[in-house]
Structure formats: C-alpha cells, structure tokens
PDB file of C-alpha atoms in Angstrom:
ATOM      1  CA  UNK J   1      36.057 -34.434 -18.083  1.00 48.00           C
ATOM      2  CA  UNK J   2      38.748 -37.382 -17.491  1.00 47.00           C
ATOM      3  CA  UNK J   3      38.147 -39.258 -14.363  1.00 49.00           C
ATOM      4  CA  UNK J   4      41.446 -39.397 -11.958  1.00 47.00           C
ATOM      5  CA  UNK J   5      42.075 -42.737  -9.952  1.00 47.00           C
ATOM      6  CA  UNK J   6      42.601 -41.741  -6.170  1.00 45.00           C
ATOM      7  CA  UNK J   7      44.121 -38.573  -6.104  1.00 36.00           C
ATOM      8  CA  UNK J   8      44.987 -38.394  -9.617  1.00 45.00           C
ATOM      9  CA  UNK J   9      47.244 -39.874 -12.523  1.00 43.00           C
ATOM     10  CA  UNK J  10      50.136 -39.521 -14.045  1.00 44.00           C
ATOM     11  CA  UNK J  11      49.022 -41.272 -17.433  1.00 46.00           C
ATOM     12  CA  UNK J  12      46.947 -44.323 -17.658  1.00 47.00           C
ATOM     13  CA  UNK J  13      49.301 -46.928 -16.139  1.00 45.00           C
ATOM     14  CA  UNK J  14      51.731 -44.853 -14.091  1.00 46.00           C
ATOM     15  CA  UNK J  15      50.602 -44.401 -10.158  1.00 46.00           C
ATOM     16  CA  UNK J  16      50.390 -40.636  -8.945  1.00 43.00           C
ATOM     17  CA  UNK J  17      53.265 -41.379  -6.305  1.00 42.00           C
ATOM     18  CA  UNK J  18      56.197 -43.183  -7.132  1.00 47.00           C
ATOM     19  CA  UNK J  19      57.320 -45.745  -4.276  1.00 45.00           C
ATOM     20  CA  UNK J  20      60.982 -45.488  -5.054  1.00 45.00           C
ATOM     21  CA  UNK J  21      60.688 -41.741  -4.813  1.00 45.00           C
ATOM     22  CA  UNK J  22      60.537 -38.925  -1.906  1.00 47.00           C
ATOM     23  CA  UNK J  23      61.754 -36.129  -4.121  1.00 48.00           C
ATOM     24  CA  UNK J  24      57.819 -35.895  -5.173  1.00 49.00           C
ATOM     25  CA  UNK J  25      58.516 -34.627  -9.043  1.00 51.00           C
ATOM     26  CA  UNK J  26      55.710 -33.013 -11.518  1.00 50.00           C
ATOM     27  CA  UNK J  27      53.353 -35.204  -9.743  1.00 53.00           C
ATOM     28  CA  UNK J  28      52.775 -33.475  -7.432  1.00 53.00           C
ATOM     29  CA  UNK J  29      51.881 -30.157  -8.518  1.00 54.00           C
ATOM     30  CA  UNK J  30      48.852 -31.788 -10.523  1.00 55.00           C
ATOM     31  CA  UNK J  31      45.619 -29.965  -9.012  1.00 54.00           C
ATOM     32  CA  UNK J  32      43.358 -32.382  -7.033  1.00 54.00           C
ATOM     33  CA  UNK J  33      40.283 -31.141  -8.535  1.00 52.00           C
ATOM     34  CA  UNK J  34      40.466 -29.161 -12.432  1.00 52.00           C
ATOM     35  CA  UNK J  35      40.150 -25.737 -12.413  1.00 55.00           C
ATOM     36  CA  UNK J  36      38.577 -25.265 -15.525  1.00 52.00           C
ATOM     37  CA  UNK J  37      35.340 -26.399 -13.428  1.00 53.00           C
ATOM     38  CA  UNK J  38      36.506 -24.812 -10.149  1.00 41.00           C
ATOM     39  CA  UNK J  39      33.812 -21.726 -10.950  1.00 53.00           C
ATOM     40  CA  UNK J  40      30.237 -22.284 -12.017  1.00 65.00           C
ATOM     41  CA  UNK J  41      29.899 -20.866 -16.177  1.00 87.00           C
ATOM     42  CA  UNK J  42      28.201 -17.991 -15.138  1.00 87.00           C
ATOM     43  CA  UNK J  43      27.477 -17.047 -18.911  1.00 87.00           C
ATOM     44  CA  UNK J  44      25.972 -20.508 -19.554  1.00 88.00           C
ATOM     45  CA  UNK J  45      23.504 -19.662 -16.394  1.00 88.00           C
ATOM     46  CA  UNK J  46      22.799 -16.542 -17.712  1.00 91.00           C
ATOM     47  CA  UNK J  47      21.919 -17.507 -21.111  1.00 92.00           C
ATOM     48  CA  UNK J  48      18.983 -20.478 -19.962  1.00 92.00           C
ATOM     49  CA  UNK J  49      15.429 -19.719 -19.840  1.00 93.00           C
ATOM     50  CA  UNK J  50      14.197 -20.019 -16.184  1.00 94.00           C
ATOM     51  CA  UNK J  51      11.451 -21.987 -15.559  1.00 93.00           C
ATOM     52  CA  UNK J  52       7.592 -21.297 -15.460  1.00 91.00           C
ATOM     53  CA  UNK J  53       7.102 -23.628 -12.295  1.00 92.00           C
ATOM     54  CA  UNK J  54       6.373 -21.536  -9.465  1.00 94.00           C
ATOM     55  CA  UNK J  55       6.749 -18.161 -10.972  1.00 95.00           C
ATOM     56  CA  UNK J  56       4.009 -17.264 -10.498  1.00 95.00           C
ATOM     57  CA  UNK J  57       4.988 -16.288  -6.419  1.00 96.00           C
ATOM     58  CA  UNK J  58       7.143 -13.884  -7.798  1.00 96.00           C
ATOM     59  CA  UNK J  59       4.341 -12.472 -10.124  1.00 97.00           C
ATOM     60  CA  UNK J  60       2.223 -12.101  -7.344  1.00 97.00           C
ATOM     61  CA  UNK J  61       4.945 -10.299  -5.099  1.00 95.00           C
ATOM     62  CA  UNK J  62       4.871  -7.643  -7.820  1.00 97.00           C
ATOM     63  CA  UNK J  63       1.311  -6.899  -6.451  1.00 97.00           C
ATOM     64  CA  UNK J  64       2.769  -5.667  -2.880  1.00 97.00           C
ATOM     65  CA  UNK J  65       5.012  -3.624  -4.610  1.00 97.00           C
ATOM     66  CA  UNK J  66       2.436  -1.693  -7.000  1.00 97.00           C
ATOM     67  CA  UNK J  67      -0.243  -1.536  -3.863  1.00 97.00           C
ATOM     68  CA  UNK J  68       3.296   0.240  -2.235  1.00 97.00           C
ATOM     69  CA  UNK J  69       3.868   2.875  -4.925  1.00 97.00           C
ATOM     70  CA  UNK J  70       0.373   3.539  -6.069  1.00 97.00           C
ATOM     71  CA  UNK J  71      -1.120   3.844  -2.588  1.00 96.00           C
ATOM     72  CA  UNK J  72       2.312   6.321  -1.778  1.00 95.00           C
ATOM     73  CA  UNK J  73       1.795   7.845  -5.189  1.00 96.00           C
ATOM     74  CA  UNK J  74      -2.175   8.780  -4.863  1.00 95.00           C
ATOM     75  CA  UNK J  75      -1.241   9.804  -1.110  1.00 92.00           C
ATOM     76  CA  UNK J  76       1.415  12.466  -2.279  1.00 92.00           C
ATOM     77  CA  UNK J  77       0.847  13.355  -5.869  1.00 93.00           C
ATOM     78  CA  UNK J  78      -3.083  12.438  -6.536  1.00 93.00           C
ATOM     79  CA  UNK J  79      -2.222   9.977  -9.431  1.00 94.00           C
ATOM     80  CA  UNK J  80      -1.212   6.898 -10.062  1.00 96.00           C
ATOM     81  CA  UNK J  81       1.478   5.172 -10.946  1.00 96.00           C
ATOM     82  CA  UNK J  82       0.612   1.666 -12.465  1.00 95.00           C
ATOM     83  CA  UNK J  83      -2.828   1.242 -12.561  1.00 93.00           C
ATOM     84  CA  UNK J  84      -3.969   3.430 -15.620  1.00 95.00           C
ATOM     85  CA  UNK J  85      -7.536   3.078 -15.698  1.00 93.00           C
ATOM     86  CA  UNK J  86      -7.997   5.656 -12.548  1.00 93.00           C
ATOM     87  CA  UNK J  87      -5.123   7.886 -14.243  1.00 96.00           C
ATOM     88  CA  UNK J  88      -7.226   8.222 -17.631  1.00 96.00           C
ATOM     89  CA  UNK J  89     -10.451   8.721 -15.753  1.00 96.00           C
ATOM     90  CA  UNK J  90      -8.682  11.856 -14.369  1.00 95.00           C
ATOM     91  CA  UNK J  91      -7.896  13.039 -17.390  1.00 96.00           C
ATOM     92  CA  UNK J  92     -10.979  12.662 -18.688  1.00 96.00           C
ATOM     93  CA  UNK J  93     -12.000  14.814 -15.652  1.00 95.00           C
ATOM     94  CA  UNK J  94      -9.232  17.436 -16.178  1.00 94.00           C
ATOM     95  CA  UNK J  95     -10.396  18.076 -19.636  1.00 94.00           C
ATOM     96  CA  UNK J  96     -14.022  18.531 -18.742  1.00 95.00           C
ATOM     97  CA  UNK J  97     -12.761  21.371 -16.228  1.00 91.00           C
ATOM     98  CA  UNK J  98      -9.247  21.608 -16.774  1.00 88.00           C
ATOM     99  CA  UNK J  99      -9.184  25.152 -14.429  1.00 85.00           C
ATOM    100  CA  UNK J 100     -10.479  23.119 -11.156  1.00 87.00           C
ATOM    101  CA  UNK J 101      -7.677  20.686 -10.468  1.00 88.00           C
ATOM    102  CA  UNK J 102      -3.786  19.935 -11.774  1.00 90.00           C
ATOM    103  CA  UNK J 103      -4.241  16.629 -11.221  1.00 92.00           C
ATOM    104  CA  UNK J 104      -5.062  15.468 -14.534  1.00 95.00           C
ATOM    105  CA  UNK J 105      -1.513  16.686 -15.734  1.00 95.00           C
ATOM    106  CA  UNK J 106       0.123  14.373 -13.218  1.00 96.00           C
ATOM    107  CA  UNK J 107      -2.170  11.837 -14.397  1.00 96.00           C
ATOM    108  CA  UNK J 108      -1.437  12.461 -18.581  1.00 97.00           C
ATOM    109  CA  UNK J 109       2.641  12.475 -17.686  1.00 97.00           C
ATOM    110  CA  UNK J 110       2.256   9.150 -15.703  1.00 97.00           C
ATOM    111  CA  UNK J 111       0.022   7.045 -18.827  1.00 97.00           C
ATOM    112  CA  UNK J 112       2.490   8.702 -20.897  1.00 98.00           C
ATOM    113  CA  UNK J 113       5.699   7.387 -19.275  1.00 98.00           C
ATOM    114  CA  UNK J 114       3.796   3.921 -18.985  1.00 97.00           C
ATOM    115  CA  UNK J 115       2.861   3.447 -22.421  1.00 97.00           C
ATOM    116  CA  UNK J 116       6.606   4.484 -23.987  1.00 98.00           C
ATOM    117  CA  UNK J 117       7.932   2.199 -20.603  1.00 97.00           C
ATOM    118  CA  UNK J 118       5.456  -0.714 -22.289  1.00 97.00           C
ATOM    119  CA  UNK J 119       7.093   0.304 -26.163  1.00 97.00           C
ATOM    120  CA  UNK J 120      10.545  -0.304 -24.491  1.00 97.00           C
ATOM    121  CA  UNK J 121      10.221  -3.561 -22.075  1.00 97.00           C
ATOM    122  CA  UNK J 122       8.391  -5.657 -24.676  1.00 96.00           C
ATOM    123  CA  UNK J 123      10.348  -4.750 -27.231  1.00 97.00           C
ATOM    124  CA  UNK J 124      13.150  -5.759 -25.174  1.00 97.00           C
ATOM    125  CA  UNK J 125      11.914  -8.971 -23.999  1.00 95.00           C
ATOM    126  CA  UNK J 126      11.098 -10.016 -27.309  1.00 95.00           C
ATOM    127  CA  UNK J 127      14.707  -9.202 -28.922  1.00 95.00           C
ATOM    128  CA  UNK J 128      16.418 -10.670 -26.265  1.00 94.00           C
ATOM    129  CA  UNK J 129      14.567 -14.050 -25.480  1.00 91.00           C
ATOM    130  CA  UNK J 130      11.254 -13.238 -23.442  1.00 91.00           C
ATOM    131  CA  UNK J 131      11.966 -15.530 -20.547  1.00 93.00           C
ATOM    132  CA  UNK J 132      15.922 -15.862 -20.386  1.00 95.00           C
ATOM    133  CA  UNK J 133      17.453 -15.586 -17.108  1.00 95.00           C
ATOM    134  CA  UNK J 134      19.876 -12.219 -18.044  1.00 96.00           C
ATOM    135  CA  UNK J 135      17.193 -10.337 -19.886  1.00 97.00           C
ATOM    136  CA  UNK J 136      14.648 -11.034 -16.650  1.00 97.00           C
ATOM    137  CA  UNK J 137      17.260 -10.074 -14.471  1.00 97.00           C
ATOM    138  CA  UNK J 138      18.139  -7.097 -16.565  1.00 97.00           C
ATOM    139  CA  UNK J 139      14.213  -6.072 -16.526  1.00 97.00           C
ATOM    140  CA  UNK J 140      14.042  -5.862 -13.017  1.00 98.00           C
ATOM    141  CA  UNK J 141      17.870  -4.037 -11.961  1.00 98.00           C
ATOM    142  CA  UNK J 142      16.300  -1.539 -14.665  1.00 98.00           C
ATOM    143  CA  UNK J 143      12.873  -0.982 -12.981  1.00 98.00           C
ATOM    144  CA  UNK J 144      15.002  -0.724  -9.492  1.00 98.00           C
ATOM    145  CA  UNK J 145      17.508   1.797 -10.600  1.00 98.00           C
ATOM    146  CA  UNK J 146      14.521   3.684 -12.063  1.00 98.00           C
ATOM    147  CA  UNK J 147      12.663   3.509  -8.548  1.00 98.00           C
ATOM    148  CA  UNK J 148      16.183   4.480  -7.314  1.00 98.00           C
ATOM    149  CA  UNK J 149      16.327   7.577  -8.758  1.00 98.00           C
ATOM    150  CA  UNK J 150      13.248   8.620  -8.286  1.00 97.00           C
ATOM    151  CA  UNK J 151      13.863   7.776  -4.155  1.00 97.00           C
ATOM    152  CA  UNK J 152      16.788   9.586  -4.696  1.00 97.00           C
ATOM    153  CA  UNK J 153      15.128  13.374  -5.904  1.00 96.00           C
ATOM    154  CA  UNK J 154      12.129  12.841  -3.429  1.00 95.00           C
ATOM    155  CA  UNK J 155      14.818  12.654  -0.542  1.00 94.00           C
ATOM    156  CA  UNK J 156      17.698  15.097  -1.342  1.00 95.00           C
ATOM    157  CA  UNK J 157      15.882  17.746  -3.655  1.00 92.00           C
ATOM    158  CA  UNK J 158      14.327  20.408  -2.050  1.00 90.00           C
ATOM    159  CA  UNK J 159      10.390  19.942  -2.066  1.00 85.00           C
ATOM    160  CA  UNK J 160       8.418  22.684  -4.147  1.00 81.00           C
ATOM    161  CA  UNK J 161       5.983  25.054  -3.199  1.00 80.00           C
ATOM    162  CA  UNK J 162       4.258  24.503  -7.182  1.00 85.00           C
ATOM    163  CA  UNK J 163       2.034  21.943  -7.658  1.00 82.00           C
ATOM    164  CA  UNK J 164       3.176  20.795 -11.127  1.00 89.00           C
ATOM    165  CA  UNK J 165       7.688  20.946 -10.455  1.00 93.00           C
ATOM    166  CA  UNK J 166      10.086  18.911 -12.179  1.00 94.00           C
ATOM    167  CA  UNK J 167      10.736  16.823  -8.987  1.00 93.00           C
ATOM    168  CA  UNK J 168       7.322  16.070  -9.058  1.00 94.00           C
ATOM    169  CA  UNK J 169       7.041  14.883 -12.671  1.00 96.00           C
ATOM    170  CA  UNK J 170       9.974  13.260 -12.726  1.00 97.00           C
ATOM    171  CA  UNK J 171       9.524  10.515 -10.636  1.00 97.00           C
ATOM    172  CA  UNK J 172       6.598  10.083 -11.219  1.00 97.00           C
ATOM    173  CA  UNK J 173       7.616   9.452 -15.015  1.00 97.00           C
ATOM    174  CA  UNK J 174      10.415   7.428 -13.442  1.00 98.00           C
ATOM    175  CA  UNK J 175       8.471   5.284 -11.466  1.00 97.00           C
ATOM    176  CA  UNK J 176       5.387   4.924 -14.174  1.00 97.00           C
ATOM    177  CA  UNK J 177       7.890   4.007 -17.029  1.00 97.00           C
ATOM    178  CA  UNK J 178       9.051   1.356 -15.020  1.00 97.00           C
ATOM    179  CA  UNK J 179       5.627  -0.151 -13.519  1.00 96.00           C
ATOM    180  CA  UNK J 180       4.835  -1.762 -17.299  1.00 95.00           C
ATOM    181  CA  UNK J 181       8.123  -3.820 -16.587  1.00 96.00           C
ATOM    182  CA  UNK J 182       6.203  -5.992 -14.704  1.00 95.00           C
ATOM    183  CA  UNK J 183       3.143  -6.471 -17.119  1.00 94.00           C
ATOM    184  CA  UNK J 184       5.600  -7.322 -19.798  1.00 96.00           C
ATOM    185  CA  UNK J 185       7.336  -9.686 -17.296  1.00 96.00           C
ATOM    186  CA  UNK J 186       3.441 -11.866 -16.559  1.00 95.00           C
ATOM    187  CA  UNK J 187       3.486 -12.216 -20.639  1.00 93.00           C
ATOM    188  CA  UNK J 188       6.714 -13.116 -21.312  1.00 93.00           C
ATOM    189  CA  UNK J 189       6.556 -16.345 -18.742  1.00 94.00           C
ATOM    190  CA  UNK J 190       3.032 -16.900 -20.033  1.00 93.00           C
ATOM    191  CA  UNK J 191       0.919 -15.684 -16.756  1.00 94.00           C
ATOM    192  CA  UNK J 192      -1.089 -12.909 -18.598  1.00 92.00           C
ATOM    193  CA  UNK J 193      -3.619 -12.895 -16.166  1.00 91.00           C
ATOM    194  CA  UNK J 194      -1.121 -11.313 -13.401  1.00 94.00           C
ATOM    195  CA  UNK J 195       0.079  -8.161 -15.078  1.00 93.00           C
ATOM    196  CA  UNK J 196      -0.093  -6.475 -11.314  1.00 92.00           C
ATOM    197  CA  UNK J 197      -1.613  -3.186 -13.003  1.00 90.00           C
ATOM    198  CA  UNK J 198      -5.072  -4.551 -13.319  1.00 89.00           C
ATOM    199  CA  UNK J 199      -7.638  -6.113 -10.695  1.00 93.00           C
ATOM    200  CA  UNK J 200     -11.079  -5.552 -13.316  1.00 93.00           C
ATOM    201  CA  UNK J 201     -10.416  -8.364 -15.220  1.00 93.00           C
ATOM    202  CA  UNK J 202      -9.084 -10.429 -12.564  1.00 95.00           C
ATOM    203  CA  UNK J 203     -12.552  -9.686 -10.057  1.00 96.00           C
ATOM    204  CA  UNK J 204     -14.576 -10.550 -13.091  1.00 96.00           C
ATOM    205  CA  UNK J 205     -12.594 -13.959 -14.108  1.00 95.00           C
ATOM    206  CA  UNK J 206     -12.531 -15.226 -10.416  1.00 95.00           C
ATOM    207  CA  UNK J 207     -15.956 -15.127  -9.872  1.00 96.00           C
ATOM    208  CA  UNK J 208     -17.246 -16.413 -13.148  1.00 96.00           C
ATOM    209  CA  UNK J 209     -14.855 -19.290 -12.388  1.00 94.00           C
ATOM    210  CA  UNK J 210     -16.843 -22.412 -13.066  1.00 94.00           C
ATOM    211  CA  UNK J 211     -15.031 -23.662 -10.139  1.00 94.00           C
ATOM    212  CA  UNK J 212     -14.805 -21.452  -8.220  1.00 94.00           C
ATOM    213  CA  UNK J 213     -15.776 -23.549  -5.029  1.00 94.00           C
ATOM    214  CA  UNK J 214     -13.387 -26.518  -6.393  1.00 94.00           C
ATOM    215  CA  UNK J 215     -10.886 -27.525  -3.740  1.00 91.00           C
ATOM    216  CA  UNK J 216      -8.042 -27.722  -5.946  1.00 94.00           C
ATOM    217  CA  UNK J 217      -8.249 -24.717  -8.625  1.00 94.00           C
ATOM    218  CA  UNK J 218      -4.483 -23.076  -8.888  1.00 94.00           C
ATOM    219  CA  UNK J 219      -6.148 -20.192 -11.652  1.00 94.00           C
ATOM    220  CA  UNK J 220      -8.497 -19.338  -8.930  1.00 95.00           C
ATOM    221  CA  UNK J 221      -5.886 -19.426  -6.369  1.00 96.00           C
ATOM    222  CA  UNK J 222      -3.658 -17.282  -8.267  1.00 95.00           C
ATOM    223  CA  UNK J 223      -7.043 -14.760  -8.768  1.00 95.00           C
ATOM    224  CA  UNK J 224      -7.686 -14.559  -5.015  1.00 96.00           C
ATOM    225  CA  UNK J 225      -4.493 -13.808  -3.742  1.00 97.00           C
ATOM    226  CA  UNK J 226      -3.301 -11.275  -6.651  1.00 97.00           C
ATOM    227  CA  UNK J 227      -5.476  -8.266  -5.064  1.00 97.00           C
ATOM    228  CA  UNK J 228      -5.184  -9.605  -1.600  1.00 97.00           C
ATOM    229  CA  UNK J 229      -1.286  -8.999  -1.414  1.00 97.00           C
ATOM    230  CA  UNK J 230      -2.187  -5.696  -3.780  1.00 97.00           C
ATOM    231  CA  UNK J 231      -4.518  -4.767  -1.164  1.00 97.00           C
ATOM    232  CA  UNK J 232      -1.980  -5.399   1.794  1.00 98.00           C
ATOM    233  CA  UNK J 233       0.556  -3.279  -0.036  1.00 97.00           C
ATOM    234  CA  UNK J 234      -2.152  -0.793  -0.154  1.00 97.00           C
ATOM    235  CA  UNK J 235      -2.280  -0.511   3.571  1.00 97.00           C
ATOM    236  CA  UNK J 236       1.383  -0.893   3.886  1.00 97.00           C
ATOM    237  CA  UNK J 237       2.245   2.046   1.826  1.00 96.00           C
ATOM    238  CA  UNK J 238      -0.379   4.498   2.475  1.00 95.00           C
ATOM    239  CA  UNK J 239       0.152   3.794   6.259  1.00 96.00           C
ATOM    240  CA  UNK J 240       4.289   4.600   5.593  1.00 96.00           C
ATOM    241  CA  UNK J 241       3.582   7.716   3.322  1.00 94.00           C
ATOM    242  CA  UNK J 242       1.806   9.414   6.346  1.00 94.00           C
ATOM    243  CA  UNK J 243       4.519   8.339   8.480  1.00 94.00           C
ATOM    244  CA  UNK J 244       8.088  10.199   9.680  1.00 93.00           C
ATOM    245  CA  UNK J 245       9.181   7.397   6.463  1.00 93.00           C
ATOM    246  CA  UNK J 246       7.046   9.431   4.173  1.00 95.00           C
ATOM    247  CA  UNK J 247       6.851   8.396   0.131  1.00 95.00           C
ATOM    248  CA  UNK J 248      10.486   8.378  -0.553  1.00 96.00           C
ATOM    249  CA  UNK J 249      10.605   5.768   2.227  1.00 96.00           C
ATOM    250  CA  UNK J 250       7.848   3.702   0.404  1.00 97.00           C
ATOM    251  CA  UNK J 251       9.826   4.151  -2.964  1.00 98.00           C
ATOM    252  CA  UNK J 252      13.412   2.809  -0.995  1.00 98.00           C
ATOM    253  CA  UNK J 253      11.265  -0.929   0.082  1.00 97.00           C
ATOM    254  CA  UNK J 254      10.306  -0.908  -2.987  1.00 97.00           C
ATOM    255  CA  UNK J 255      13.797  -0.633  -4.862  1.00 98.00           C
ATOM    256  CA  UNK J 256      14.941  -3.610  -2.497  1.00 98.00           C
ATOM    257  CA  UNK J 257      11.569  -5.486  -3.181  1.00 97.00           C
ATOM    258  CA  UNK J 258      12.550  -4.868  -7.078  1.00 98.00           C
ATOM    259  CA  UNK J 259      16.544  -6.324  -5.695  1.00 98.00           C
ATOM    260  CA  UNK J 260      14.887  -9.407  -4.377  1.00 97.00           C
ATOM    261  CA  UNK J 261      13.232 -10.383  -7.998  1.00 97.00           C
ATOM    262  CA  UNK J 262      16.387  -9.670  -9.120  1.00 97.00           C
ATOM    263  CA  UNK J 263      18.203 -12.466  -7.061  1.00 97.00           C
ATOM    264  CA  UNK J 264      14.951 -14.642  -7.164  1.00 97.00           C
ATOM    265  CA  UNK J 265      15.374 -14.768 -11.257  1.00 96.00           C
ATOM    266  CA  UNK J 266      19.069 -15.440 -10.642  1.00 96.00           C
ATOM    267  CA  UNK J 267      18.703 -18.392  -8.755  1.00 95.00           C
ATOM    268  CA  UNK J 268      15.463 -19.514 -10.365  1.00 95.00           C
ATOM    269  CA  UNK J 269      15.725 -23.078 -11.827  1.00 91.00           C
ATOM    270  CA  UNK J 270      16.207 -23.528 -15.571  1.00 90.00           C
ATOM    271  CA  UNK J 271      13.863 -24.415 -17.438  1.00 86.00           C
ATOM    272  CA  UNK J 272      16.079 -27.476 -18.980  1.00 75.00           C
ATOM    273  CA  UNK J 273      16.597 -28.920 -15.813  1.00 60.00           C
TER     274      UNK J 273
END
C-alpha cells in the first residue's frame, strides 16, 4: 500500500494543498485513509486455519452441552443422545425382551442418526480443510440449526399420547445426528482424547497417568475437567427438564451454547499468526 506524507499526496513532489490556492481542486477529494482496506477481507479470514492454542476450552465447553441434552434426553425420552455406549446396551436389552420396554427403539433411531451424522461431518471436515475457520464455523451453525429444530417441534407440536411418535423420533434423530459434530470437531484440531461423547477412555487414561500427581500436567488437566463440566451439565439439565423450562428449554441453551462456538471459531486466532 503507498505511504501518504501528512494527509496525503498529490504525486511524489507536489504538496497536498497548494499555497497559492483556496479554490481546493482534485486534492481535496483524495480519501484520507484507502478504502480498499477500509473493511477487514472477510474471505481471507474465513479461509485460515484457526489455531490449536487454547482450543481445547472450547472442546471442553462441548462437555456442558452434551451433559445438557443427554441428561434432558434420558429424563424425557429414556435414551441418549451422544453417548452411545448406554444407547447400544439398551438395545441389546430390547432385543433380549423386545415386548417389555420401547426404549430400545428410541435407542436404535438415536445410534443410527449418530453414525450417518459421523459419515457426514468427517467427510465434510476432511473435503473442506479439517481445521479452517469457515468449515468449523459451518460445523457448528449446522449442529445449532439442527438443535433448533428439534427445540422448535418439542415446543409448538402437540405432545403425543404414543410412546414411539414422529415428534419423538425426530428430534431425537435431529439432535443425535448432530452430537458426532463435535467428536469430528476434537479430531480435526488434533484433541482426540475430548470427543465429549465418551468418559471410559478418558477415566481410564487419567488415572493410569504416570503423572498424575505432577504439578504441571495439561493432558491430565484436560482429563479432569472434561467429565467435571459433563457432570455439571448433567445437573444443569436434568434439574431444567423437571422444571416449568422443561426439555425444549434445555435444547434452546443449548442452540445458543452451539451460537457461542460459532463466534468463538470466528474470532479464534489463525493459526499463521
């Protein structure tokens, strides 16, 4: 970008005002600052890959929100909606005695919708650049809309007498599909230990931690808190599904939760900086 002299040239040797002059000519109307950098390049933002420093916060704020919907979820429907493991023990349990208990049906539809939501959001990621800013960005509006709409039949449709209704599968094949997004997220910025669907693995690599008792240990940092905030999302959510706010409420927070990682990955720092 040229460099202007005061406030601004004419050419290289001429002075921006003229002495012998009042009449102030084409001088004058020469912006003070260029426009063509006025704006910031919102493409060129777009198009970086954010940096890994630190991302791991927002990683770990993913845990609130799936203590949030699978504390709401098990508290209205009897299934969950990101942690598998418990859903495929149920079916396991339905098809022993499939007459005793629907349960198991919620439970299929929900691994179902997680496991074509996984075939999607990696497949994505990896097409698109795993870690650049629009595709994260993009990841996360999608998993809110999804939460969205499912908010959206739990508060204006009708509830059903039936146990197994489409406004109870939908959503929770809505919310389900979207859950993986955030699994897919921890691998694409390289934090596969916080996939914020599983706390197994993570119990069993915290306390086998050779340093475990070290004072400075960021892994086992990142280990201890993940089902700490899971568990205080937990409490949050199955606390608001018995409430007046009821699951639908739970499923709103966590559409602005989702809205918040989508701002946090827009103003994340790049990782060329």
């Amino acid at each position: 970008m040229a460099q202007s002299n005061g406030y601004g040239t004419v050419g290289d040797s001429e002075p921006a005002f003229n002495s012998g002059s009042r009449g102030g000519g084409a001088d004058e109307d020469q912006p003070l600052l260029p426009r063509a950098n006025s704006k910031p390049n919102l493409r060129k933002k777009l198009m970086v890959n954010v940096h890994r420093d630190w991302a791991d916060v927002v990683l770990l704020l993913c845990y609130v929100i799936t203590g949030l919907l699978d504390s709401a979820s098990i508290s209205t429907w009897g299934s969950f909606v990101s942690m598998q493991t418990g859903n495929t023990v149920y079916i396991g349990l339905g098809l022993a005695a499939p007459k005793e208990s629907k349960r198991w049906i919620k439970s299929g539809v929900s691994l179902i919708s997680f496991c074509i939501g996984s075939f999607f959001f990696s497949r994505f990621h990896r097409y698109f650049s795993p870690s650049r800013r629009w595709v994260l960005c993009a990841s996360f509006l999608a998993q809110m809309i999804l939460i969205v709409v499912a908010a959206a039949i739990l508060t204006w449709v009708p509830k059903s007498s039936k146990e197994i209704s489409w406004n109870v599968l939908v959503p929770i094949a809505l919310v389900a599909f979207q859950s993986c997004g955030q699994a897919v997220t921890s691998r694409a910025l390289k934090y596969n230990a916080l996939t914020s669907v599983v706390l197994t693995s993570i119990y069993c690599d915290l306390f086998s931690d050779a340093e475990l008792f070290a004072f400075h240990n960021v892994e086992r940092n990142r280990r201890a808190a993940a089902p700490i905030l899971l568990l205080i999302g937990a409490v949050i959510g199955g606390l608001l599904a018995h409430s007046a706010i009821g699951t639908e409420g739970v499923l709103w927070i966590a559409a602005v939760l989702k809205f918040g990682v989508v701002l946090s990955w827009f103003f994340w720092r790049d990782a060329e900086e």
